[in-house]
mmCIF file of C-alpha atoms in Angstrom:
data_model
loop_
_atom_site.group_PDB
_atom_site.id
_atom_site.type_symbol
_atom_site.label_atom_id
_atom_site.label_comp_id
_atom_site.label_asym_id
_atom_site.label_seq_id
_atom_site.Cartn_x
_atom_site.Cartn_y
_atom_site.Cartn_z
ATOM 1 C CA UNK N 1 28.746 14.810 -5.506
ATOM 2 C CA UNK N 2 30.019 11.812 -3.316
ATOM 3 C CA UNK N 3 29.564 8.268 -3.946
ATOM 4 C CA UNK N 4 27.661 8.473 -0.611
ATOM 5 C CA UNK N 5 25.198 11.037 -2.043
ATOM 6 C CA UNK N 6 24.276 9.095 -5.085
ATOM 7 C CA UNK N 7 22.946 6.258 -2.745
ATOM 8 C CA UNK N 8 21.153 8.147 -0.547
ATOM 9 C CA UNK N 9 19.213 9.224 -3.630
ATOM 10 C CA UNK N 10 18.281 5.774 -4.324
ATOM 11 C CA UNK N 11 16.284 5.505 -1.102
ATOM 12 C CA UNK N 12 14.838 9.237 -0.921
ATOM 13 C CA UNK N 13 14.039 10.115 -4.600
ATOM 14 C CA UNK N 14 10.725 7.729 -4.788
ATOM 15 C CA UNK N 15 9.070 8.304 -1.260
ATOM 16 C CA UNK N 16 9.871 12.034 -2.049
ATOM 17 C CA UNK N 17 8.071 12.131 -5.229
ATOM 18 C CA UNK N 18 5.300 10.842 -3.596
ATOM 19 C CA UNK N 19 5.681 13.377 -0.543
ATOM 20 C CA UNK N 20 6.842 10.989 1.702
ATOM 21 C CA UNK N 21 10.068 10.595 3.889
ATOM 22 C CA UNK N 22 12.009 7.546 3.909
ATOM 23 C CA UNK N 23 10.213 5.761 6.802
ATOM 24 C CA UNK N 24 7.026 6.801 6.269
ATOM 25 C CA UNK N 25 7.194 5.120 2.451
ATOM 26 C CA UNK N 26 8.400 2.068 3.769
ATOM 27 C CA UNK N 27 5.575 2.274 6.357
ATOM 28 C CA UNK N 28 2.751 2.647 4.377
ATOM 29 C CA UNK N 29 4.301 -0.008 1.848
ATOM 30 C CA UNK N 30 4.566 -2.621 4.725
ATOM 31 C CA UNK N 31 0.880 -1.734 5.376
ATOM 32 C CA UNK N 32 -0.114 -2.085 1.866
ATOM 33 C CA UNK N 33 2.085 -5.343 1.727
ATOM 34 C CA UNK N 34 -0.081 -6.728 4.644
ATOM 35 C CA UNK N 35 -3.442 -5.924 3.031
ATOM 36 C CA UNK N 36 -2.188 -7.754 0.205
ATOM 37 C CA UNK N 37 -1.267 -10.668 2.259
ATOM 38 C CA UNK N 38 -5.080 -10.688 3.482
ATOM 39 C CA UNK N 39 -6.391 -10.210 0.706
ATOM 40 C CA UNK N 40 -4.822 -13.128 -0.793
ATOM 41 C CA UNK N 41 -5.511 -15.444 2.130
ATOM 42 C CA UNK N 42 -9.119 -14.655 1.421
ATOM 43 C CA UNK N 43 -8.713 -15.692 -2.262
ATOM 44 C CA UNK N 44 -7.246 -18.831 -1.407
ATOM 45 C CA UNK N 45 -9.594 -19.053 1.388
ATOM 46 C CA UNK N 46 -12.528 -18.554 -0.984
ATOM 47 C CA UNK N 47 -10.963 -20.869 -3.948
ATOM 48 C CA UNK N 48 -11.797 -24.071 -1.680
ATOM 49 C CA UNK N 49 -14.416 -23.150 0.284
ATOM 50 C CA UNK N 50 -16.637 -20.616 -1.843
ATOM 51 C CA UNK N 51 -19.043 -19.332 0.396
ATOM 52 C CA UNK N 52 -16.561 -18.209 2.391
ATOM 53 C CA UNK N 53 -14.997 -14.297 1.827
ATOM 54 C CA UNK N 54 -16.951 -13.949 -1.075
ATOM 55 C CA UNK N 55 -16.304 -10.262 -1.579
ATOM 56 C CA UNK N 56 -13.136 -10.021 0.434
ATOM 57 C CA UNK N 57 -9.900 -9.935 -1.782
ATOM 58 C CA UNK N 58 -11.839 -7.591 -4.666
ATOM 59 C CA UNK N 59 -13.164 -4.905 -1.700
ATOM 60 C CA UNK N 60 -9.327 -4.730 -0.575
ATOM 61 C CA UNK N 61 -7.615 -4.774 -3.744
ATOM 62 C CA UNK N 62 -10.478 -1.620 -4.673
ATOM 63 C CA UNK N 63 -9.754 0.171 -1.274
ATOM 64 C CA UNK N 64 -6.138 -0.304 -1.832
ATOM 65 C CA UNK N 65 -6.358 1.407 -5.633
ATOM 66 C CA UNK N 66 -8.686 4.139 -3.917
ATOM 67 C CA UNK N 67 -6.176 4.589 -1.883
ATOM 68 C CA UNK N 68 -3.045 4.876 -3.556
ATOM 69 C CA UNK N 69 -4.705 7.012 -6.150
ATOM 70 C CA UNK N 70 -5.958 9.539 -3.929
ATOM 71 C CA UNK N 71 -2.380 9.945 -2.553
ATOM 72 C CA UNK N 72 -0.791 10.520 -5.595
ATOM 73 C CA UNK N 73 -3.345 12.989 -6.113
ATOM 74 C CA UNK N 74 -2.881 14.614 -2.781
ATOM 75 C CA UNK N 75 -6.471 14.389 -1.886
ATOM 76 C CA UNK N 76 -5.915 12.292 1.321
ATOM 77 C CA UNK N 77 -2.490 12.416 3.400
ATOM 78 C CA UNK N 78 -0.743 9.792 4.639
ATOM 79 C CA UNK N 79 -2.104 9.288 8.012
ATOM 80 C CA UNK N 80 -5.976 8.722 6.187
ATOM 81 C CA UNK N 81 -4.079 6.265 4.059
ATOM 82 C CA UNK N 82 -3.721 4.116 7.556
ATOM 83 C CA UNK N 83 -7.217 4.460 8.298
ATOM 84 C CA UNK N 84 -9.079 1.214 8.075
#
């Protein structure tokens, strides 16, 4: 095996064990990355003013476990998984 080869694997062994290419990993993590980003606006949001985004961050931070579990699973595919 080439040098090459061995970091390839680095970038393909993950998203493949989840059934995933390359790009399509990295997609879904930049979505996931951007829910978290909301999410935590709304915490910080809702740490100063507290009637505001009261359920917010905890309904994301469930939808994204729902999520993520039910792909590793194989009970929804990736293109549910960008369904909002």
């Amino acid at each position: 095996m080439t040098r090459g080869m061995g970091l390839a694997r680095l970038f393909t062994n993950h998203p493949a064990s989840v059934d995933e290419t390359y790009l399509g990993h990295m997609a879904f993590a930049a979505w996931f990355s951007s829910r978290l980003f909301m999410a935590g606006g709304a915490a910080l949001i809702h740490a100063v003013l507290p009637f505001l985004f009261e359920t917010t961050a905890s309904r994301i931070v469930r939808e994204l476990c729902e999520r993520t579990h039910n792909r590793r699973r194989g009970t929804a595919s990736t293109t549910q998984a960008f369904d909002l």
